Short mmCIF file of N, CA and C in Angstrom, two decimals:
data_model
loop_
_atom_site.label_atom_id
_atom_site.label_comp_id
_atom_site.label_asym_id
_atom_site.label_seq_id
_atom_site.Cartn_x
_atom_site.Cartn_y
_atom_site.Cartn_z
N MET A 18 0.81 -1.18 0.00
CA MET A 18 0.00 0.00 0.00
C MET A 18 0.86 1.25 0.00
N ASP A 19 1.99 1.15 0.70
CA ASP A 19 2.88 2.29 0.80
C ASP A 19 3.49 2.60 -0.58
N GLY A 20 3.68 1.61 -1.42
CA GLY A 20 4.25 1.81 -2.76
C GLY A 20 3.33 2.61 -3.67
N ASN A 21 2.02 2.36 -3.59
CA ASN A 21 1.07 3.11 -4.41
C ASN A 21 1.02 4.58 -4.03
N LEU A 22 1.15 4.86 -2.74
CA LEU A 22 1.13 6.24 -2.27
C LEU A 22 2.33 7.01 -2.82
N GLY A 23 3.46 6.37 -2.91
CA GLY A 23 4.67 7.01 -3.45
C GLY A 23 4.51 7.34 -4.93
N ASN A 24 3.86 6.45 -5.69
CA ASN A 24 3.63 6.71 -7.11
C ASN A 24 2.70 7.90 -7.33
N LYS A 25 1.67 8.02 -6.49
CA LYS A 25 0.74 9.15 -6.61
C LYS A 25 1.45 10.46 -6.34
N ARG A 26 2.30 10.45 -5.32
CA ARG A 26 3.04 11.69 -4.99
C ARG A 26 3.99 12.06 -6.13
N ALA A 27 4.66 11.10 -6.68
CA ALA A 27 5.61 11.36 -7.77
C ALA A 27 4.86 11.87 -9.01
N ARG A 28 3.71 11.28 -9.29
CA ARG A 28 2.93 11.69 -10.43
C ARG A 28 2.39 13.11 -10.24
N SER A 29 1.90 13.43 -9.05
CA SER A 29 1.35 14.76 -8.81
C SER A 29 2.44 15.81 -8.86
N ARG A 30 3.65 15.46 -8.41
CA ARG A 30 4.75 16.42 -8.47
C ARG A 30 5.17 16.66 -9.92
N SER A 31 5.13 15.66 -10.75
CA SER A 31 5.57 15.82 -12.14
C SER A 31 4.56 16.62 -12.97
N GLU A 32 3.31 16.71 -12.54
CA GLU A 32 2.29 17.46 -13.26
C GLU A 32 2.10 18.86 -12.70
N ARG A 33 2.92 19.22 -11.75
CA ARG A 33 2.81 20.54 -11.15
C ARG A 33 3.14 21.61 -12.20
N GLY A 34 2.31 22.63 -12.33
CA GLY A 34 2.53 23.71 -13.30
C GLY A 34 1.91 23.45 -14.66
N ALA A 35 1.31 22.29 -14.84
CA ALA A 35 0.71 21.96 -16.13
C ALA A 35 -0.46 22.89 -16.45
N ALA A 36 -1.22 23.26 -15.44
CA ALA A 36 -2.35 24.16 -15.68
C ALA A 36 -1.87 25.53 -16.15
N ALA A 37 -0.77 26.01 -15.60
CA ALA A 37 -0.23 27.31 -16.02
C ALA A 37 0.25 27.26 -17.46
N VAL A 38 0.89 26.17 -17.83
CA VAL A 38 1.37 26.02 -19.21
C VAL A 38 0.19 25.93 -20.17
N GLU A 39 -0.82 25.15 -19.81
CA GLU A 39 -2.00 25.04 -20.66
C GLU A 39 -2.72 26.38 -20.79
N PHE A 40 -2.79 27.11 -19.70
CA PHE A 40 -3.41 28.43 -19.71
C PHE A 40 -2.66 29.36 -20.68
N ALA A 41 -1.34 29.35 -20.61
CA ALA A 41 -0.53 30.19 -21.49
C ALA A 41 -0.72 29.80 -22.96
N LEU A 42 -0.78 28.50 -23.23
CA LEU A 42 -0.96 28.04 -24.60
C LEU A 42 -2.33 28.41 -25.16
N VAL A 43 -3.33 28.41 -24.32
CA VAL A 43 -4.68 28.77 -24.77
C VAL A 43 -4.84 30.28 -24.87
N MET A 44 -4.24 31.02 -23.96
CA MET A 44 -4.42 32.48 -23.93
C MET A 44 -3.75 33.19 -25.10
N LEU A 45 -2.65 32.67 -25.61
CA LEU A 45 -1.97 33.34 -26.71
C LEU A 45 -2.89 33.51 -27.93
N PRO A 46 -3.52 32.45 -28.43
CA PRO A 46 -4.43 32.66 -29.57
C PRO A 46 -5.66 33.50 -29.19
N VAL A 47 -6.11 33.39 -27.96
CA VAL A 47 -7.27 34.18 -27.54
C VAL A 47 -6.92 35.67 -27.53
N VAL A 48 -5.75 36.02 -27.04
CA VAL A 48 -5.32 37.42 -27.01
C VAL A 48 -5.11 37.94 -28.44
N VAL A 49 -4.51 37.14 -29.31
CA VAL A 49 -4.34 37.55 -30.70
C VAL A 49 -5.69 37.77 -31.35
N LEU A 50 -6.63 36.88 -31.10
CA LEU A 50 -7.98 37.02 -31.64
C LEU A 50 -8.66 38.28 -31.10
N LEU A 51 -8.51 38.55 -29.82
CA LEU A 51 -9.11 39.73 -29.21
C LEU A 51 -8.55 41.01 -29.82
N PHE A 52 -7.23 41.12 -29.92
CA PHE A 52 -6.64 42.31 -30.51
C PHE A 52 -6.96 42.42 -32.00
N GLY A 53 -7.07 41.29 -32.67
CA GLY A 53 -7.49 41.31 -34.07
C GLY A 53 -8.89 41.86 -34.23
N LEU A 54 -9.79 41.46 -33.34
CA LEU A 54 -11.15 42.00 -33.38
C LEU A 54 -11.17 43.50 -33.15
N VAL A 55 -10.38 43.96 -32.20
CA VAL A 55 -10.32 45.40 -31.93
C VAL A 55 -9.71 46.14 -33.13
N GLN A 56 -8.61 45.60 -33.69
CA GLN A 56 -7.95 46.25 -34.82
C GLN A 56 -8.87 46.35 -36.02
N TYR A 57 -9.54 45.26 -36.37
CA TYR A 57 -10.44 45.29 -37.52
C TYR A 57 -11.69 46.10 -37.22
N GLY A 58 -12.13 46.12 -35.98
CA GLY A 58 -13.25 46.98 -35.60
C GLY A 58 -12.92 48.45 -35.82
N LEU A 59 -11.70 48.86 -35.44
CA LEU A 59 -11.27 50.24 -35.68
C LEU A 59 -11.19 50.54 -37.17
N TYR A 60 -10.71 49.58 -37.95
CA TYR A 60 -10.61 49.79 -39.40
C TYR A 60 -11.99 49.96 -40.03
N PHE A 61 -12.94 49.09 -39.67
CA PHE A 61 -14.27 49.19 -40.26
C PHE A 61 -15.01 50.43 -39.76
N TRP A 62 -14.73 50.85 -38.54
CA TRP A 62 -15.28 52.11 -38.02
C TRP A 62 -14.76 53.28 -38.86
N ALA A 63 -13.46 53.27 -39.17
CA ALA A 63 -12.87 54.33 -39.99
C ALA A 63 -13.44 54.29 -41.41
N MET A 64 -13.67 53.10 -41.96
CA MET A 64 -14.27 53.00 -43.29
C MET A 64 -15.66 53.60 -43.31
N GLN A 65 -16.47 53.27 -42.30
CA GLN A 65 -17.82 53.81 -42.22
C GLN A 65 -17.79 55.32 -42.06
N GLY A 66 -16.92 55.80 -41.18
CA GLY A 66 -16.81 57.24 -40.97
C GLY A 66 -16.31 57.95 -42.21
N GLY A 67 -15.35 57.35 -42.92
CA GLY A 67 -14.83 57.95 -44.15
C GLY A 67 -15.89 58.06 -45.23
N SER A 68 -16.71 57.03 -45.38
CA SER A 68 -17.77 57.11 -46.40
C SER A 68 -18.83 58.12 -46.00
N ASP A 69 -19.12 58.23 -44.71
CA ASP A 69 -20.08 59.23 -44.24
C ASP A 69 -19.55 60.64 -44.49
N ILE A 70 -18.27 60.87 -44.21
CA ILE A 70 -17.67 62.19 -44.42
C ILE A 70 -17.63 62.52 -45.91
N ALA A 71 -17.30 61.54 -46.76
CA ALA A 71 -17.27 61.79 -48.21
C ALA A 71 -18.67 62.13 -48.73
N ARG A 72 -19.69 61.41 -48.27
CA ARG A 72 -21.06 61.71 -48.71
C ARG A 72 -21.49 63.10 -48.24
N SER A 73 -21.17 63.44 -47.01
CA SER A 73 -21.52 64.75 -46.47
C SER A 73 -20.81 65.86 -47.24
N ALA A 74 -19.53 65.66 -47.55
CA ALA A 74 -18.78 66.66 -48.31
C ALA A 74 -19.32 66.80 -49.73
N ALA A 75 -19.74 65.70 -50.34
CA ALA A 75 -20.33 65.77 -51.68
C ALA A 75 -21.66 66.51 -51.65
N ARG A 76 -22.46 66.29 -50.61
CA ARG A 76 -23.73 67.02 -50.49
C ARG A 76 -23.48 68.52 -50.33
N LEU A 77 -22.51 68.88 -49.49
CA LEU A 77 -22.19 70.30 -49.32
C LEU A 77 -21.67 70.90 -50.63
N SER A 78 -20.83 70.17 -51.33
CA SER A 78 -20.29 70.67 -52.59
C SER A 78 -21.37 70.81 -53.65
N SER A 79 -22.41 70.00 -53.57
CA SER A 79 -23.47 70.07 -54.58
C SER A 79 -24.28 71.36 -54.48
N VAL A 80 -24.18 72.05 -53.35
CA VAL A 80 -24.86 73.34 -53.21
C VAL A 80 -23.85 74.49 -53.10
N GLY A 81 -22.61 74.22 -53.50
CA GLY A 81 -21.61 75.27 -53.59
C GLY A 81 -20.95 75.68 -52.30
N LYS A 82 -20.97 74.82 -51.29
CA LYS A 82 -20.34 75.17 -50.01
C LYS A 82 -19.23 74.19 -49.70
N PRO A 83 -18.12 74.60 -49.24
CA PRO A 83 -17.51 75.91 -49.47
C PRO A 83 -16.92 75.97 -50.87
N ALA A 84 -16.87 77.14 -51.44
CA ALA A 84 -16.46 77.31 -52.83
C ALA A 84 -14.95 77.18 -53.00
N THR A 85 -14.17 77.69 -52.04
CA THR A 85 -12.72 77.62 -52.21
C THR A 85 -12.18 76.26 -51.78
N CYS A 86 -11.13 75.86 -52.43
CA CYS A 86 -10.54 74.55 -52.15
C CYS A 86 -9.97 74.48 -50.74
N SER A 87 -9.30 75.53 -50.31
CA SER A 87 -8.68 75.50 -48.97
C SER A 87 -9.73 75.40 -47.87
N ASP A 88 -10.84 76.13 -48.00
CA ASP A 88 -11.92 76.03 -47.01
C ASP A 88 -12.55 74.64 -47.02
N PHE A 89 -12.73 74.09 -48.22
CA PHE A 89 -13.32 72.76 -48.35
C PHE A 89 -12.42 71.71 -47.69
N GLN A 90 -11.13 71.74 -47.99
CA GLN A 90 -10.21 70.76 -47.42
C GLN A 90 -10.08 70.91 -45.92
N ALA A 91 -10.13 72.14 -45.42
CA ALA A 91 -10.05 72.35 -43.97
C ALA A 91 -11.28 71.79 -43.27
N ALA A 92 -12.47 72.02 -43.84
CA ALA A 92 -13.71 71.53 -43.23
C ALA A 92 -13.76 70.00 -43.22
N VAL A 93 -13.42 69.39 -44.33
CA VAL A 93 -13.45 67.93 -44.41
C VAL A 93 -12.32 67.32 -43.56
N GLY A 94 -11.16 67.95 -43.57
CA GLY A 94 -10.03 67.46 -42.77
C GLY A 94 -10.33 67.46 -41.29
N ASP A 95 -11.07 68.48 -40.81
CA ASP A 95 -11.45 68.52 -39.39
C ASP A 95 -12.33 67.33 -39.02
N ASP A 96 -13.21 66.94 -39.93
CA ASP A 96 -14.08 65.79 -39.66
C ASP A 96 -13.28 64.49 -39.60
N ILE A 97 -12.28 64.37 -40.45
CA ILE A 97 -11.51 63.13 -40.52
C ILE A 97 -10.55 62.99 -39.34
N LYS A 98 -10.14 64.07 -38.73
CA LYS A 98 -9.17 64.00 -37.63
C LYS A 98 -9.67 63.13 -36.48
N SER A 99 -10.99 63.03 -36.31
CA SER A 99 -11.50 62.18 -35.23
C SER A 99 -11.31 60.70 -35.55
N LEU A 100 -11.15 60.36 -36.82
CA LEU A 100 -10.97 58.96 -37.22
C LEU A 100 -9.51 58.57 -37.34
N SER A 101 -8.65 59.55 -37.55
CA SER A 101 -7.24 59.25 -37.79
C SER A 101 -6.41 60.48 -37.50
N GLY A 102 -5.25 60.27 -36.96
CA GLY A 102 -4.37 61.40 -36.68
C GLY A 102 -3.39 61.67 -37.80
N THR A 103 -3.49 60.92 -38.89
CA THR A 103 -2.52 61.05 -39.97
C THR A 103 -2.98 62.08 -40.99
N THR A 104 -2.09 62.36 -41.92
CA THR A 104 -2.39 63.29 -42.99
C THR A 104 -3.46 62.69 -43.90
N VAL A 105 -4.34 63.54 -44.37
CA VAL A 105 -5.42 63.08 -45.23
C VAL A 105 -5.25 63.67 -46.62
N ALA A 106 -5.78 62.97 -47.61
CA ALA A 106 -5.82 63.47 -48.98
C ALA A 106 -7.29 63.66 -49.33
N ILE A 107 -7.65 64.87 -49.71
CA ILE A 107 -9.05 65.20 -50.03
C ILE A 107 -9.09 65.77 -51.44
N GLN A 108 -9.91 65.17 -52.28
CA GLN A 108 -10.05 65.63 -53.66
C GLN A 108 -11.50 65.94 -53.95
N ARG A 109 -11.70 67.00 -54.75
CA ARG A 109 -13.04 67.34 -55.23
C ARG A 109 -12.92 67.66 -56.70
N SER A 110 -13.72 67.00 -57.51
CA SER A 110 -13.70 67.24 -58.95
C SER A 110 -15.13 67.33 -59.46
N TYR A 111 -15.27 67.98 -60.60
CA TYR A 111 -16.58 68.17 -61.21
C TYR A 111 -16.57 67.54 -62.59
N ASP A 112 -17.58 66.72 -62.88
CA ASP A 112 -17.80 66.19 -64.22
C ASP A 112 -18.78 67.13 -64.89
N LYS A 113 -18.26 67.97 -65.79
CA LYS A 113 -19.08 69.01 -66.41
C LYS A 113 -19.74 68.48 -67.67
N GLN A 114 -20.96 68.94 -67.90
CA GLN A 114 -21.68 68.56 -69.12
C GLN A 114 -21.18 69.39 -70.30
N SER A 115 -20.65 70.55 -70.02
CA SER A 115 -20.10 71.40 -71.08
C SER A 115 -18.70 71.83 -70.67
N ALA A 116 -17.97 72.41 -71.59
CA ALA A 116 -16.60 72.83 -71.31
C ALA A 116 -16.54 74.11 -70.49
N SER A 117 -17.67 74.73 -70.29
CA SER A 117 -17.69 75.99 -69.54
C SER A 117 -17.66 75.72 -68.03
N ALA A 118 -18.14 76.66 -67.28
CA ALA A 118 -18.11 76.58 -65.82
C ALA A 118 -19.07 75.52 -65.29
N VAL A 119 -18.96 75.25 -64.00
CA VAL A 119 -19.84 74.29 -63.33
C VAL A 119 -21.28 74.82 -63.39
N GLN A 120 -22.20 73.94 -63.75
CA GLN A 120 -23.61 74.31 -63.87
C GLN A 120 -24.47 73.33 -63.08
N VAL A 121 -25.71 73.73 -62.85
CA VAL A 121 -26.67 72.83 -62.21
C VAL A 121 -26.85 71.62 -63.12
N GLY A 122 -26.80 70.44 -62.53
CA GLY A 122 -26.92 69.20 -63.28
C GLY A 122 -25.60 68.47 -63.46
N ASP A 123 -24.48 69.17 -63.26
CA ASP A 123 -23.17 68.52 -63.31
C ASP A 123 -23.03 67.59 -62.11
N THR A 124 -21.96 66.83 -62.10
CA THR A 124 -21.72 65.89 -61.00
C THR A 124 -20.45 66.30 -60.25
N VAL A 125 -20.54 66.30 -58.93
CA VAL A 125 -19.36 66.55 -58.10
C VAL A 125 -18.93 65.22 -57.48
N ARG A 126 -17.62 64.98 -57.49
CA ARG A 126 -17.07 63.75 -56.93
C ARG A 126 -16.07 64.13 -55.84
N VAL A 127 -16.26 63.58 -54.65
CA VAL A 127 -15.37 63.84 -53.52
C VAL A 127 -14.72 62.52 -53.12
N THR A 128 -13.40 62.55 -52.98
CA THR A 128 -12.64 61.38 -52.54
C THR A 128 -11.81 61.75 -51.32
N VAL A 129 -11.94 60.96 -50.27
CA VAL A 129 -11.12 61.15 -49.07
C VAL A 129 -10.26 59.90 -48.89
N LYS A 130 -9.02 60.12 -48.46
CA LYS A 130 -8.07 59.03 -48.29
C LYS A 130 -7.27 59.31 -47.03
N PHE A 131 -7.24 58.34 -46.11
CA PHE A 131 -6.49 58.51 -44.87
C PHE A 131 -6.16 57.14 -44.29
N LYS A 132 -5.27 57.13 -43.31
CA LYS A 132 -4.90 55.87 -42.65
C LYS A 132 -5.73 55.69 -41.39
N SER A 133 -6.20 54.48 -41.20
CA SER A 133 -6.94 54.12 -40.00
C SER A 133 -5.98 53.98 -38.82
N ILE A 134 -6.52 53.93 -37.64
CA ILE A 134 -5.71 53.72 -36.44
C ILE A 134 -5.15 52.30 -36.49
N ASN A 135 -3.83 52.17 -36.32
CA ASN A 135 -3.18 50.87 -36.36
C ASN A 135 -2.55 50.60 -34.99
N LEU A 136 -2.93 49.51 -34.36
CA LEU A 136 -2.40 49.15 -33.05
C LEU A 136 -1.02 48.50 -33.14
N HIS A 137 -0.57 48.13 -34.33
CA HIS A 137 0.74 47.49 -34.56
C HIS A 137 0.92 46.26 -33.68
N PHE A 138 -0.11 45.46 -33.56
CA PHE A 138 -0.02 44.24 -32.78
C PHE A 138 0.57 43.14 -33.64
N PRO A 139 1.61 42.44 -33.15
CA PRO A 139 2.22 41.38 -33.96
C PRO A 139 1.24 40.23 -34.20
N PHE A 140 1.42 39.56 -35.30
CA PHE A 140 0.63 38.39 -35.72
C PHE A 140 -0.77 38.76 -36.18
N VAL A 141 -1.10 40.05 -36.26
CA VAL A 141 -2.42 40.47 -36.76
C VAL A 141 -2.20 41.22 -38.06
N PRO A 142 -2.50 40.61 -39.21
CA PRO A 142 -2.32 41.31 -40.49
C PRO A 142 -3.34 42.45 -40.60
N PHE A 143 -3.00 43.43 -41.41
CA PHE A 143 -3.87 44.60 -41.53
C PHE A 143 -4.24 44.82 -42.99
N ILE A 144 -5.46 45.20 -43.26
CA ILE A 144 -5.98 45.39 -44.61
C ILE A 144 -5.34 46.63 -45.22
N GLN A 145 -4.73 46.50 -46.38
CA GLN A 145 -4.17 47.61 -47.16
C GLN A 145 -3.36 48.58 -46.29
N ASP A 146 -2.64 48.07 -45.34
CA ASP A 146 -1.84 48.88 -44.43
C ASP A 146 -2.68 49.95 -43.73
N GLY A 147 -3.96 49.70 -43.57
CA GLY A 147 -4.85 50.62 -42.85
C GLY A 147 -5.36 51.77 -43.68
N MET A 148 -5.08 51.79 -44.99
CA MET A 148 -5.51 52.90 -45.84
C MET A 148 -7.01 52.81 -46.12
N VAL A 149 -7.70 53.90 -45.85
CA VAL A 149 -9.14 53.99 -46.11
C VAL A 149 -9.35 54.97 -47.24
N THR A 150 -10.05 54.56 -48.28
CA THR A 150 -10.38 55.42 -49.41
C THR A 150 -11.87 55.36 -49.63
N SER A 151 -12.50 56.53 -49.71
CA SER A 151 -13.94 56.57 -49.92
C SER A 151 -14.27 57.67 -50.92
N THR A 152 -15.16 57.35 -51.85
CA THR A 152 -15.57 58.30 -52.88
C THR A 152 -17.08 58.42 -52.87
N ALA A 153 -17.56 59.65 -53.04
CA ALA A 153 -19.00 59.89 -53.11
C ALA A 153 -19.28 60.88 -54.23
N GLU A 154 -20.41 60.71 -54.88
CA GLU A 154 -20.83 61.61 -55.96
C GLU A 154 -22.17 62.21 -55.62
N SER A 155 -22.39 63.41 -56.16
CA SER A 155 -23.67 64.07 -55.96
C SER A 155 -23.93 64.99 -57.16
N ARG A 156 -25.19 65.21 -57.44
CA ARG A 156 -25.58 66.11 -58.53
C ARG A 156 -25.51 67.54 -58.03
N VAL A 157 -24.94 68.44 -58.83
CA VAL A 157 -24.86 69.85 -58.46
C VAL A 157 -26.26 70.45 -58.57
N ASP A 158 -26.74 71.00 -57.45
CA ASP A 158 -28.09 71.56 -57.40
C ASP A 158 -28.11 73.08 -57.37
N PHE A 159 -27.00 73.70 -56.95
CA PHE A 159 -26.99 75.15 -56.77
C PHE A 159 -25.56 75.63 -56.93
N VAL A 160 -25.38 76.70 -57.70
CA VAL A 160 -24.03 77.24 -57.94
C VAL A 160 -24.04 78.73 -57.62
N PRO A 161 -23.83 79.12 -56.34
CA PRO A 161 -23.83 80.54 -56.00
C PRO A 161 -22.60 81.26 -56.57
N SER A 162 -21.45 80.59 -56.57
CA SER A 162 -20.23 81.11 -57.19
C SER A 162 -19.46 79.90 -57.70
N GLN A 163 -18.58 80.13 -58.65
CA GLN A 163 -17.86 79.01 -59.25
C GLN A 163 -16.94 78.34 -58.23
N PRO A 164 -17.19 77.06 -57.93
CA PRO A 164 -16.33 76.34 -56.97
C PRO A 164 -15.02 75.93 -57.62
N GLU A 165 -14.03 75.71 -56.78
CA GLU A 165 -12.72 75.26 -57.25
C GLU A 165 -12.64 73.74 -57.12
N ALA A 166 -12.01 73.12 -58.09
CA ALA A 166 -11.72 71.69 -57.96
C ALA A 166 -10.49 71.55 -57.07
N CYS A 167 -10.45 70.52 -56.26
CA CYS A 167 -9.33 70.28 -55.35
C CYS A 167 -8.67 68.97 -55.72
N SER A 168 -7.35 69.00 -55.82
CA SER A 168 -6.66 67.74 -56.11
C SER A 168 -5.51 67.52 -55.17
#
């Protein structure tokens, strides 16, 4: 009987710390998955916000606000700063029906491009290096003064 007791003690001593090792092995993929969910959630949030900002800027441009390129880029850039701290590229162009100035019925196209927030977590790949590009179009409804195209 004494021999069996010795085997149990030896076995229990040899398995000491196994739960900690198993916990570490399970937690690594769980943590990577968790940070991946947060990273991709931030990216899709930035995509949604970028498309909303592009649509809003196209609607404003369709009624001639703001007419100057610098005012337009400043207004749109302020909206994007909440989604990303990086430099943004904002373009506004007009598809004119005639070679003359912008008229009612033309199309305005607004494109915003910026980088999403990147957590730089290892083992989590990132879509297009976090670059968000969104384009929106709108019909020009009102032309109080000739707007500038921005590139």
